[in-house]
Coordinates of C-alpha atoms in Angstrom, one line a residue:
M1 CA 40.3 -57.2 -27.3
V2 CA 37.7 -59.7 -26.3
N3 CA 38.1 -58.6 -22.7
K4 CA 37.4 -55.0 -23.7
V5 CA 34.3 -55.9 -25.5
V6 CA 33.0 -57.9 -22.6
F7 CA 33.8 -55.1 -20.2
S8 CA 32.0 -52.5 -22.4
A9 CA 28.9 -54.7 -22.5
L10 CA 28.9 -55.1 -18.7
I11 CA 28.9 -51.3 -18.0
P12 CA 25.2 -50.7 -18.6
V13 CA 24.4 -53.8 -16.6
F14 CA 26.6 -52.5 -13.8
L15 CA 24.8 -49.1 -13.9
S16 CA 21.4 -50.7 -13.9
I17 CA 22.3 -52.8 -10.8
L18 CA 23.7 -49.7 -9.1
S19 CA 20.6 -47.7 -9.9
F20 CA 18.4 -50.5 -8.6
G21 CA 20.4 -50.7 -5.4
L22 CA 20.3 -46.9 -4.8
K23 CA 16.5 -46.9 -5.3
A24 CA 16.1 -49.8 -2.9
T25 CA 18.0 -47.8 -0.3
G26 CA 16.0 -44.6 -1.0
K27 CA 19.0 -42.7 -2.3
I28 CA 17.4 -41.9 -5.7
P29 CA 14.2 -39.8 -5.6
Q30 CA 11.1 -41.7 -6.7
Y31 CA 8.0 -40.1 -8.0
Q32 CA 5.6 -41.8 -5.5
N33 CA 7.8 -41.0 -2.5
L34 CA 8.0 -37.3 -3.5
Q35 CA 4.2 -37.2 -3.9
Q36 CA 4.0 -38.0 -0.2
M37 CA 5.9 -34.7 0.6
R38 CA 3.5 -32.3 -1.0
E39 CA 1.8 -31.4 2.3
L40 CA 5.1 -31.2 4.2
V41 CA 6.4 -28.3 2.1
F42 CA 3.5 -26.2 3.4
I43 CA 3.4 -27.4 7.1
E44 CA 7.1 -27.7 7.8
P45 CA 9.0 -26.1 4.9
M46 CA 12.4 -26.1 6.7
N47 CA 12.1 -29.8 7.4
A48 CA 11.1 -30.4 3.8
I49 CA 14.1 -28.6 2.5
Q50 CA 16.4 -30.9 4.6
K51 CA 14.8 -34.0 3.2
L52 CA 14.9 -32.8 -0.4
E53 CA 18.5 -31.8 0.0
S54 CA 19.3 -35.4 1.1
L55 CA 18.0 -36.6 -2.3
R56 CA 19.8 -33.9 -4.5
E57 CA 23.0 -35.8 -5.0
N58 CA 21.4 -38.7 -7.1
L59 CA 18.6 -36.6 -8.6
E60 CA 20.1 -36.9 -12.1
L61 CA 19.6 -40.7 -12.0
S62 CA 15.8 -40.1 -11.9
N63 CA 13.6 -39.6 -14.9
R64 CA 12.6 -36.1 -16.1
K65 CA 9.1 -36.3 -14.6
T66 CA 10.5 -37.1 -11.1
Q67 CA 13.2 -34.3 -11.4
A68 CA 10.4 -31.8 -12.3
L69 CA 8.4 -32.8 -9.2
W70 CA 11.5 -32.6 -7.0
H71 CA 12.2 -29.0 -8.2
L72 CA 8.5 -28.1 -7.7
L73 CA 8.6 -29.3 -4.1
Y74 CA 11.9 -27.5 -3.4
V75 CA 10.6 -24.3 -5.0
Q76 CA 7.5 -24.5 -2.8
A77 CA 9.5 -25.2 0.4
L78 CA 11.8 -22.3 -0.3
N79 CA 8.9 -19.9 -1.1
N80 CA 7.1 -21.0 2.0
S81 CA 10.1 -20.2 4.2
Y82 CA 11.0 -16.8 2.6
H83 CA 14.3 -18.1 1.1
F84 CA 13.8 -16.2 -2.1
D85 CA 17.4 -16.1 -3.4
E86 CA 17.7 -19.9 -3.5
Y87 CA 14.1 -19.9 -4.7
E88 CA 15.0 -17.9 -7.8
K89 CA 18.0 -20.2 -8.7
T90 CA 15.9 -23.4 -8.2
L91 CA 13.0 -22.0 -10.2
K92 CA 15.3 -21.2 -13.1
N93 CA 16.5 -24.8 -13.2
A94 CA 13.0 -26.1 -12.8
L95 CA 11.7 -24.2 -15.8
T96 CA 14.1 -26.1 -18.1
L97 CA 12.4 -29.3 -17.2
I98 CA 8.7 -28.5 -18.0
S99 CA 8.8 -29.5 -21.6
G100 CA 8.4 -33.1 -22.7
D101 CA 7.4 -35.9 -20.4
V102 CA 6.3 -33.9 -17.4
D103 CA 3.1 -34.0 -15.4
L104 CA 0.9 -31.1 -16.6
E105 CA -0.2 -30.2 -13.1
V106 CA 3.5 -29.9 -12.1
K107 CA 4.1 -27.7 -15.2
S108 CA 1.2 -25.5 -14.3
L109 CA 2.3 -25.0 -10.7
L110 CA 5.9 -24.2 -11.7
M111 CA 4.6 -21.6 -14.2
T112 CA 2.5 -20.2 -11.4
Y113 CA 5.6 -19.8 -9.2
Q114 CA 7.3 -18.2 -12.2
G115 CA 4.5 -15.6 -12.3
I116 CA 4.9 -15.0 -8.6
S117 CA 8.6 -14.4 -9.1
L118 CA 7.9 -11.9 -11.9
H119 CA 5.5 -9.8 -10.0
R120 CA 7.8 -9.7 -7.0
K121 CA 10.3 -8.1 -9.4
G122 CA 7.8 -5.6 -10.5
E123 CA 7.4 -7.1 -14.0
F124 CA 3.6 -7.1 -13.7
Q125 CA 2.5 -7.5 -17.4
E126 CA 4.9 -10.4 -18.0
S127 CA 3.6 -12.0 -14.7
I128 CA 0.0 -11.6 -15.9
N129 CA 0.8 -13.3 -19.3
V130 CA 2.6 -16.2 -17.6
L131 CA -0.1 -16.7 -15.0
R132 CA -2.8 -16.8 -17.7
D133 CA -0.8 -19.6 -19.4
A134 CA -0.4 -21.4 -16.1
A135 CA -4.2 -21.4 -15.6
A136 CA -4.8 -22.7 -19.1
V137 CA -2.3 -25.6 -18.5
G138 CA -3.9 -26.3 -15.2
Q139 CA -7.3 -26.7 -17.0
E140 CA -5.7 -28.9 -19.6
A141 CA -4.3 -31.1 -16.8
G142 CA -7.7 -31.4 -15.2
S143 CA -6.2 -30.0 -12.0
D144 CA -8.7 -27.7 -10.2
F145 CA -6.0 -27.1 -7.5
A146 CA -3.4 -25.8 -10.1
Y147 CA -6.0 -23.8 -12.0
V148 CA -7.3 -22.0 -8.8
L149 CA -3.8 -21.3 -7.5
A150 CA -2.9 -19.7 -10.9
Q151 CA -6.1 -17.7 -11.0
V152 CA -5.5 -16.4 -7.4
E153 CA -2.0 -15.2 -8.3
L154 CA -3.3 -13.8 -11.6
T155 CA -5.8 -11.7 -9.6
Y156 CA -3.1 -10.5 -7.3
A157 CA -0.8 -9.5 -10.2
L158 CA -3.7 -7.6 -11.9
S159 CA -4.4 -5.7 -8.7
L160 CA -0.7 -4.7 -8.4
A161 CA -1.0 -3.4 -12.0
E162 CA -4.1 -1.4 -10.9
Q163 CA -6.4 -3.4 -13.2
L164 CA -9.0 -4.0 -10.5
E165 CA -12.0 -4.7 -12.7
F166 CA -10.2 -7.5 -14.5
A167 CA -8.8 -8.8 -11.2
M168 CA -12.4 -9.1 -10.0
L169 CA -13.4 -11.0 -13.1
E170 CA -10.5 -13.5 -12.7
V171 CA -11.2 -14.2 -9.0
Q172 CA -14.8 -15.0 -9.8
K173 CA -13.6 -17.7 -12.2
A174 CA -11.5 -19.1 -9.3
Y175 CA -14.5 -19.0 -6.9
I176 CA -16.7 -21.0 -9.2
V177 CA -14.1 -23.9 -9.4
A178 CA -13.0 -23.8 -5.8
S179 CA -16.5 -23.9 -4.5
K180 CA -16.6 -27.6 -5.6
L181 CA -13.4 -28.6 -3.9
N182 CA -13.9 -28.1 -0.2
N183 CA -10.2 -27.2 0.2
D184 CA -9.4 -25.1 3.2
F185 CA -6.1 -23.9 1.8
L186 CA -7.7 -22.7 -1.5
S187 CA -10.6 -21.2 0.5
G188 CA -8.0 -19.2 2.5
L189 CA -6.3 -18.0 -0.6
L190 CA -9.6 -16.8 -2.1
E191 CA -10.5 -15.0 1.1
E192 CA -7.0 -13.4 1.2
V193 CA -7.1 -12.1 -2.4
N194 CA -10.7 -10.9 -1.9
A195 CA -9.4 -8.9 1.2
T196 CA -6.7 -7.4 -1.0
L197 CA -9.2 -6.2 -3.6
M198 CA -11.5 -4.8 -0.9
G199 CA -8.4 -2.9 0.5
Y200 CA -7.7 -1.3 -2.9
R201 CA -11.4 -0.1 -2.9
D202 CA -10.9 1.4 0.7
E203 CA -13.4 -1.1 2.1
Y204 CA -11.3 -1.7 5.2
D205 CA -13.8 -3.3 7.5
G206 CA -14.7 -5.9 4.9
S207 CA -11.0 -6.4 4.1
I208 CA -10.1 -7.1 7.7
E209 CA -13.0 -9.6 7.9
S210 CA -11.8 -11.5 4.8
Y211 CA -8.2 -11.6 6.1
L212 CA -9.4 -13.0 9.5
S213 CA -11.4 -15.6 7.6
A214 CA -8.3 -16.5 5.5
A215 CA -6.3 -16.8 8.8
N216 CA -8.9 -19.2 10.2
Y217 CA -8.6 -21.4 7.1
Y218 CA -4.8 -21.4 7.2
A219 CA -4.9 -22.3 10.9
K220 CA -6.9 -25.4 10.1
V221 CA -4.2 -26.7 7.8
D222 CA -1.4 -25.2 9.9
Y223 CA 0.5 -23.4 7.1
P224 CA 2.9 -20.9 8.9
Y225 CA 3.9 -19.0 5.8
Y226 CA 0.3 -18.2 4.9
L227 CA -0.7 -17.5 8.5
G228 CA 2.1 -14.9 8.4
E229 CA 0.9 -13.5 5.1
S230 CA -2.7 -13.1 6.4
A231 CA -1.4 -11.4 9.6
Y232 CA 0.7 -9.0 7.4
G233 CA -2.4 -8.2 5.3
I234 CA -4.4 -7.4 8.4
A235 CA -1.6 -5.1 9.7
S236 CA -1.3 -3.3 6.3
T237 CA -5.1 -2.8 6.1
Y238 CA -5.2 -1.3 9.6
R239 CA -2.3 1.0 8.5
Y240 CA -4.2 2.2 5.5
A241 CA -7.3 2.7 7.7
G242 CA -5.4 4.8 10.1
E243 CA -5.7 2.4 13.1
L244 CA -1.9 2.5 13.6
E245 CA -1.6 0.8 17.0
K246 CA -3.6 -2.2 15.7
A247 CA -1.2 -2.2 12.7
H248 CA 1.8 -2.4 15.0
F249 CA 0.2 -5.3 16.9
W250 CA -0.4 -7.4 13.7
Y251 CA 3.1 -6.7 12.3
D252 CA 4.5 -8.0 15.5
R253 CA 2.2 -11.1 15.2
Y254 CA 3.4 -11.6 11.6
L255 CA 7.0 -11.8 12.8
K256 CA 6.0 -14.4 15.4
Y257 CA 4.6 -16.6 12.7
V258 CA 7.6 -16.4 10.4
D259 CA 10.6 -15.7 12.7
S260 CA 11.6 -19.4 12.8
F261 CA 12.4 -19.2 9.0
N262 CA 15.4 -17.0 9.9
S263 CA 15.2 -15.2 6.5
T264 CA 16.4 -11.8 5.6
Y265 CA 13.2 -11.2 3.7
T266 CA 10.9 -11.8 6.7
Y267 CA 12.7 -9.0 8.5
F268 CA 12.6 -6.8 5.4
F269 CA 8.8 -7.1 5.3
Y270 CA 8.5 -6.6 9.0
N271 CA 10.7 -3.5 9.0
Y272 CA 8.9 -2.1 5.9
G273 CA 5.5 -2.4 7.7
K274 CA 6.8 -0.9 10.9
A275 CA 8.6 1.9 9.1
M276 CA 5.4 2.9 7.2
T277 CA 3.3 2.8 10.3
Y278 CA 5.8 4.8 12.4
A279 CA 5.9 7.4 9.6
A280 CA 2.1 7.6 9.5
Q281 CA 2.2 8.3 13.2
G282 CA 4.7 11.1 12.7
N283 CA 7.3 9.2 14.7
C284 CA 10.2 9.7 12.4
T285 CA 12.8 8.6 15.0
Y286 CA 11.6 5.0 15.0
A287 CA 10.6 5.1 11.4
L288 CA 14.2 6.0 10.3
N289 CA 15.6 2.9 12.2
S290 CA 13.2 0.6 10.4
I291 CA 13.7 2.2 7.0
T292 CA 17.5 1.8 7.3
A293 CA 17.1 -1.9 8.2
A294 CA 14.8 -2.6 5.3
I295 CA 16.5 -0.6 2.5
S296 CA 19.7 -2.8 2.8
V297 CA 17.8 -5.7 1.1
V298 CA 18.5 -6.0 -2.6
Q299 CA 15.1 -7.2 -3.9
F300 CA 11.6 -5.7 -3.8
K301 CA 12.3 -2.4 -5.6
D302 CA 8.7 -1.3 -5.6
Y303 CA 8.5 -1.6 -1.8
K304 CA 11.9 0.2 -1.5
A305 CA 10.5 3.2 -3.5
E306 CA 7.8 3.6 -0.9
L307 CA 10.5 3.5 1.8
Y308 CA 12.6 6.1 0.1
K309 CA 9.6 8.4 -0.1
Q310 CA 9.0 8.1 3.7
L311 CA 12.7 8.6 4.3
S312 CA 12.5 11.8 2.3
R313 CA 9.5 13.0 4.4
C314 CA 11.3 12.3 7.7
L315 CA 14.6 13.9 6.7
G316 CA 12.6 16.9 5.4
K317 CA 10.9 17.1 8.7
Y318 CA 14.3 17.3 10.4
K319 CA 15.4 20.0 7.9
D320 CA 18.0 17.6 6.3
F321 CA 17.0 18.7 2.8
V322 CA 20.1 17.4 1.1
G323 CA 19.4 13.9 2.4
A324 CA 15.7 14.2 1.7
E325 CA 16.3 15.1 -1.9
A326 CA 18.8 12.3 -2.3
A327 CA 16.2 9.8 -0.9
L328 CA 13.5 11.1 -3.2
D329 CA 15.9 10.8 -6.2
Q330 CA 16.3 7.1 -5.3
A331 CA 12.6 6.6 -5.5
K332 CA 12.5 8.3 -8.9
I333 CA 15.2 6.0 -10.2
I334 CA 13.3 2.9 -9.1
Y335 CA 10.1 4.1 -10.8
Q336 CA 12.1 4.7 -14.0
E337 CA 13.5 1.1 -13.8
I338 CA 10.0 -0.3 -13.5
P339 CA 8.0 0.9 -16.5
E340 CA 4.8 -0.7 -15.2
L341 CA 4.9 1.8 -12.3
N342 CA 5.4 4.9 -14.4
G343 CA 2.2 7.0 -14.5
T344 CA 0.6 5.2 -11.5
S345 CA -0.6 6.7 -8.2
W346 CA 2.6 5.4 -6.6
S347 CA 5.0 7.2 -8.9
V348 CA 3.1 10.5 -9.0
E349 CA 3.1 10.6 -5.2
V350 CA 6.6 11.9 -5.6
E351 CA 5.0 15.2 -6.4
M352 CA 3.3 15.2 -3.0
V353 CA 6.5 14.5 -1.2
E354 CA 8.2 17.3 -3.1
A355 CA 5.3 19.6 -2.0
E356 CA 5.9 18.6 1.6
L357 CA 9.6 19.4 1.4
L358 CA 8.8 22.8 -0.1
A359 CA 6.4 23.4 2.8
Y360 CA 9.1 22.4 5.4
R361 CA 11.3 25.0 3.7
G362 CA 8.5 27.6 4.1
E363 CA 7.9 27.9 0.3
F364 CA 4.2 27.5 0.7
D365 CA 3.2 28.9 -2.7
K366 CA 5.4 26.5 -4.6
A367 CA 4.2 23.7 -2.3
Y368 CA 0.6 24.6 -3.1
E369 CA 1.3 24.5 -6.9
R370 CA 3.0 21.1 -6.5
I371 CA 0.0 19.7 -4.6
R372 CA -2.2 21.0 -7.4
S373 CA 0.0 19.2 -10.0
Y374 CA -0.2 16.0 -8.0
Y375 CA -4.0 15.9 -7.9
E376 CA -4.2 16.9 -11.5
Q377 CA -2.0 13.9 -12.4
L378 CA -3.9 11.6 -10.1
N379 CA -7.2 12.7 -11.8
E380 CA -5.6 12.1 -15.2
I381 CA -4.5 8.6 -14.2
K382 CA -8.1 7.8 -13.0
R383 CA -9.5 9.2 -16.2
K384 CA -7.2 7.3 -18.5
S385 CA -7.8 4.1 -16.5
M386 CA -11.5 4.5 -17.0
T387 CA -11.2 5.2 -20.7
K388 CA -9.0 2.1 -21.2
R389 CA -11.5 -0.1 -19.3
L390 CA -14.4 1.3 -21.4
D391 CA -12.5 0.6 -24.6
K392 CA -11.7 -3.0 -23.6
L393 CA -15.4 -3.5 -22.6
K394 CA -16.5 -2.2 -26.0
I395 CA -14.0 -4.5 -27.8
A396 CA -15.2 -7.5 -25.7
I397 CA -18.9 -6.7 -26.6
Q398 CA -18.1 -6.3 -30.3
A399 CA -16.2 -9.6 -30.3
E400 CA -19.1 -11.3 -28.6
R401 CA -21.5 -9.8 -31.1
Q402 CA -19.5 -11.1 -34.0
N403 CA -19.4 -14.6 -32.5
M404 CA -23.1 -14.5 -32.1
E405 CA -23.7 -13.4 -35.7
M406 CA -21.5 -16.2 -37.0
N407 CA -23.5 -18.7 -34.9
L408 CA -26.7 -17.2 -36.3
F409 CA -25.4 -17.6 -39.9
D410 CA -24.6 -21.3 -39.3
S411 CA -27.9 -22.0 -37.6
K412 CA -30.0 -20.8 -40.6
A413 CA -29.4 -24.3 -42.1
R414 CA -31.1 -25.9 -39.2
L415 CA -34.7 -25.8 -40.4
Y416 CA -37.3 -24.1 -38.1
Q417 CA -34.9 -23.6 -35.1
A418 CA -33.1 -20.9 -37.0
E419 CA -35.6 -18.1 -36.4
M420 CA -35.8 -18.9 -32.7
E421 CA -32.1 -18.9 -32.2
S422 CA -31.7 -15.7 -34.2
Q423 CA -34.2 -13.8 -32.1
L424 CA -32.6 -15.1 -28.9
R425 CA -29.1 -13.9 -29.9
K426 CA -30.4 -10.5 -31.0
N427 CA -32.0 -10.0 -27.6
Q428 CA -28.8 -11.0 -25.9
V429 CA -26.8 -8.4 -27.9
Q430 CA -29.3 -5.7 -27.1
K431 CA -29.1 -6.5 -23.4
M432 CA -25.3 -6.3 -23.5
W433 CA -25.3 -3.0 -25.3
L434 CA -27.9 -1.7 -22.8
M435 CA -25.7 -2.9 -19.9
A436 CA -22.6 -1.3 -21.5
A437 CA -24.5 2.0 -21.9
V438 CA -25.6 1.9 -18.3
L439 CA -22.1 1.1 -17.2
C440 CA -20.6 4.0 -19.2
I441 CA -23.1 6.4 -17.5
L442 CA -22.3 5.0 -14.0
L443 CA -18.6 5.4 -14.7
M444 CA -19.0 8.9 -15.9
I445 CA -21.1 9.8 -12.7
A446 CA -18.5 8.1 -10.5
F447 CA -15.7 10.0 -12.2
G448 CA -17.5 13.3 -11.7
L449 CA -18.1 12.6 -8.0
Y450 CA -14.5 11.6 -7.6
Q451 CA -13.3 14.9 -9.2
L452 CA -15.6 16.8 -6.8
T453 CA -14.2 15.0 -3.8
I454 CA -10.6 15.6 -4.9
S455 CA -11.4 19.3 -5.5
K456 CA -12.8 19.7 -2.0
K457 CA -9.9 17.8 -0.5
L458 CA -7.4 20.0 -2.4
K459 CA -9.2 23.2 -1.1
R460 CA -9.1 21.8 2.5
L461 CA -5.4 21.0 2.2
S462 CA -4.6 24.5 1.0
I463 CA -6.1 26.2 4.1
T464 CA -5.3 23.6 6.8
D465 CA -2.2 23.0 9.0
E466 CA -1.2 19.3 8.6
L467 CA 0.1 18.7 12.1
T468 CA -2.7 20.2 14.2
G469 CA -5.7 20.4 11.8
L470 CA -6.0 24.1 12.5
K471 CA -6.4 26.7 9.8
N472 CA -3.1 27.9 8.3
R473 CA -1.5 31.3 7.8
R474 CA -3.0 31.8 4.3
F475 CA -6.6 31.3 5.6
I476 CA -6.4 33.5 8.7
F477 CA -4.7 36.4 6.8
D478 CA -7.4 36.1 4.0
T479 CA -10.1 36.2 6.7
I480 CA -8.6 39.3 8.3
K481 CA -8.5 41.0 4.9
Q482 CA -12.2 40.3 4.4
V483 CA -12.9 41.9 7.8
L484 CA -10.9 45.0 6.9
E485 CA -12.8 45.3 3.6
G486 CA -16.1 45.2 5.4
R487 CA -18.1 47.8 7.3
P488 CA -16.0 50.1 9.5
A489 CA -18.2 49.4 12.6
H490 CA -17.8 45.7 12.0
I491 CA -13.9 46.0 12.0
E492 CA -13.9 47.2 15.6
T493 CA -15.7 44.1 16.9
H494 CA -12.6 42.0 16.2
S495 CA -9.3 41.5 18.0
V496 CA -6.2 39.4 17.2
L497 CA -4.2 37.2 19.6
L498 CA -0.7 36.2 18.7
M499 CA 0.5 33.2 20.8
D500 CA 3.9 31.6 20.9
L501 CA 4.8 28.3 22.6
D502 CA 7.7 29.0 24.9
C503 CA 10.8 26.8 24.9
L504 CA 9.7 24.6 21.9
K505 CA 13.3 24.4 20.7
Q506 CA 14.5 23.2 24.1
I507 CA 11.8 20.5 24.1
N508 CA 12.8 19.4 20.6
D509 CA 16.5 19.3 21.5
S510 CA 16.0 17.5 24.8
Y511 CA 13.2 15.0 24.1
G512 CA 12.9 14.8 20.3
H513 CA 10.8 16.5 17.6
H514 CA 8.0 14.0 18.1
I515 CA 7.5 15.3 21.7
G516 CA 7.7 18.9 20.3
D517 CA 4.9 17.9 17.9
T518 CA 2.9 16.5 20.8
A519 CA 3.3 19.9 22.6
I520 CA 2.1 21.8 19.5
K521 CA -1.0 19.6 19.1
E522 CA -1.8 19.8 22.8
V523 CA -1.8 23.7 22.6
A524 CA -4.1 23.4 19.6
R525 CA -6.5 21.1 21.4
L526 CA -6.7 23.3 24.5
G527 CA -7.2 26.4 22.4
L528 CA -10.1 24.9 20.5
S529 CA -11.7 23.9 23.8
I530 CA -11.8 27.6 25.0
L531 CA -12.5 29.6 21.8
R532 CA -16.0 30.4 20.7
E533 CA -17.9 29.5 17.5
G534 CA -16.9 32.1 14.9
D535 CA -13.4 32.6 16.2
V536 CA -10.6 31.6 13.9
F537 CA -7.6 29.6 15.3
A538 CA -4.6 29.1 13.1
R539 CA -1.0 27.8 13.3
I540 CA 1.1 30.2 11.2
G541 CA 4.6 29.0 12.0
G542 CA 6.6 26.4 13.9
D543 CA 5.6 27.5 17.4
E544 CA 3.4 30.5 16.6
F545 CA -0.4 30.6 16.6
M546 CA -2.8 33.3 15.6
I547 CA -6.4 33.8 16.8
L548 CA -9.0 36.2 15.2
L549 CA -11.7 36.9 17.8
S550 CA -15.1 38.1 16.6
R551 CA -18.0 39.7 18.5
V552 CA -15.6 41.6 20.8
T553 CA -17.8 44.0 22.8
S554 CA -15.2 45.7 25.1
N555 CA -11.5 46.3 25.3
N556 CA -11.2 43.9 28.3
Q557 CA -12.8 40.9 26.5
A558 CA -9.9 39.9 24.4
P559 CA -7.3 40.1 27.2
M560 CA -9.7 38.0 29.4
I561 CA -9.9 35.3 26.7
A562 CA -6.1 35.4 26.4
G563 CA -5.8 35.0 30.1
R564 CA -8.1 32.0 30.1
L565 CA -6.0 30.5 27.3
L566 CA -2.8 31.2 29.3
E567 CA -4.2 29.6 32.4
Q568 CA -5.5 26.5 30.7
I569 CA -2.3 25.8 28.8
S570 CA -0.1 26.5 31.9
D571 CA -2.0 23.8 33.8
A572 CA -1.4 21.3 31.1
K573 CA 1.4 18.7 31.0
I574 CA 2.6 16.2 28.4
S575 CA 4.6 13.0 28.9
T576 CA 8.0 12.2 27.3
D577 CA 9.1 8.7 26.1
T578 CA 10.7 8.1 29.6
G579 CA 7.5 9.1 31.5
N580 CA 8.7 12.5 32.6
Q581 CA 6.1 15.3 32.7
I582 CA 6.7 18.6 30.8
N583 CA 4.9 21.8 31.8
L584 CA 3.7 23.9 28.8
S585 CA 3.9 27.7 28.7
V586 CA 2.8 30.3 26.1
S587 CA 3.2 34.0 25.7
I588 CA 0.3 36.0 24.2
G589 CA 0.2 39.4 22.4
V590 CA -3.2 41.1 22.1
A591 CA -4.1 43.8 19.5
H592 CA -7.5 45.3 18.8
M593 CA -8.6 46.0 15.2
T594 CA -9.3 49.6 14.4
R595 CA -10.5 51.5 11.3
D596 CA -7.1 52.9 10.4
L597 CA -5.7 49.4 9.6
D598 CA -5.0 48.9 5.9
S599 CA -3.8 45.3 5.7
P600 CA -3.6 42.0 7.7
T601 CA 0.2 42.7 8.1
S602 CA -0.5 45.8 10.1
I603 CA -2.6 44.1 12.8
Y604 CA -0.1 41.2 12.8
S605 CA 2.7 43.8 13.5
R606 CA 0.8 45.2 16.5
A607 CA 0.1 41.8 18.0
D608 CA 3.7 40.8 17.4
Q609 CA 4.9 43.9 19.3
A610 CA 2.7 43.0 22.2
L611 CA 4.0 39.4 22.0
Y612 CA 7.6 40.6 22.1
Q613 CA 6.7 42.7 25.2
A614 CA 5.2 39.6 26.9
K615 CA 8.4 37.6 26.2
R616 CA 10.6 40.4 27.3
D617 CA 8.7 40.6 30.6
G618 CA 9.5 37.0 31.4
K619 CA 7.3 34.8 29.1
G620 CA 4.2 33.0 30.2
R621 CA 2.1 36.1 30.3
V622 CA -0.3 38.3 28.3
S623 CA 0.6 41.8 26.9
V624 CA -1.8 44.2 25.1
W625 CA -0.7 46.6 22.3

């Protein structure tokens, strides 16, 4: 019995000696030693992961404060090397440690990474709430670094939720604090988030400049993850600006920065960027390969919705309407699963994709109505957004006014200073109301100008061929109708050319649809270089063009113009992907307008008969009706 008591008493002593021995050999994580790794998780995250792993086995022997710091460092290293699956698991464990005896700076930083996790999942409002709390804890801890980091991520989350005005207010708070720190990393973060905000406002040149500035700051501290992020931002901005070759260059540079992490997610972001860029170039062959590679990743549903929309566009272009509809349905499902994205410009873009599919089917009237619906919804989103922002501004002003009135009431007890303070506060309130009124007027003017711009854009889209920039079938037929309804003498000064690109199907089948598109655009370019001011040049079908010639003074003039077109195009060549040269050839039918014509269809029929004769005679020639 005595032996058992003695043995029981010796157990704590034995454990204390064991713990001391392990600490002496470095097997148990110690707070001060972990502090020395805070830079390593940014510079060499993979090396940091290995060192932290070596301490995991005896982590439970450390106190709660040390365990929380270990989890923070591990979360940062995983984040900075794109290992997001393990990041989520570790973060979940870390959040159980942030109560009680924990360094408040560590708590703030872990909450910030929780906010990052939430906005990656598309849970923007929850992310915003968590990040506001993280910034408050950072202030309470007296850690300017933690506060600024939380504010930067809060700004980014607000921008993702399309709350740009409030994002700009939050980033200003971060700038004020960061300006005192002289910290290259935080300066880089602020430049990067400023670049993001400028990109949302379509200020692409300024956005690129800020991203490059961020990259310079990150290069000073040699943080590869953030160098990659800045390169990705530059690439995406060039894509939005339409400078697509530069976008490809920077996406490839992004991969060079982060390729050593060997993470599925680096390749997801790379393929996503490349896919969206190829799609913007009209190169669906390469876009489909990148889309397929990216869609296999489980996370980032909001990004995948964009990929499904591009997949739908490309499949529609290749007439695979079943696949196109299925891809678009996947995008719709994702938007339904992420409530924050419902009713945003991203979700309503589904209407535009549906319009494009209708156009590919030749259902142009339905496509036009769908485009109209898209822009109406987009305008409504902008209008509601402005209304909400004005309401919030009014509430903020009213709250400020109430606070001032309370302060004024209290100050009346302070002898002669009461009147001076009262007048000062009244002046401030009046200024704020005046500023609010001016802001309301400016927003109303901006909204009116925006609606006017959208209206003009909608009208241009309804009469323009997307691939070539020429007028479309609707426009040229309406123009011919106007000519026929004019003076009889005026009718006979017009002729119609109907031009068909020979062997387009053979080009598509042999070299791909993107080469066929290049041939169509080249014919359009050459035609515009020959035709006169006042002539109307339109693409009315896949390989069919129509030209309305005005100021025709003789029966020979229209055939002569057609002959010049034929000669110019026959001399042209385009290159394939392998460097081969393809000769272009067109057949042209000519028909003169006469007073007995009663509709655009009748003159089209005459020109079509002449075109048929030209093709029957061997193609590559002109025939007159």
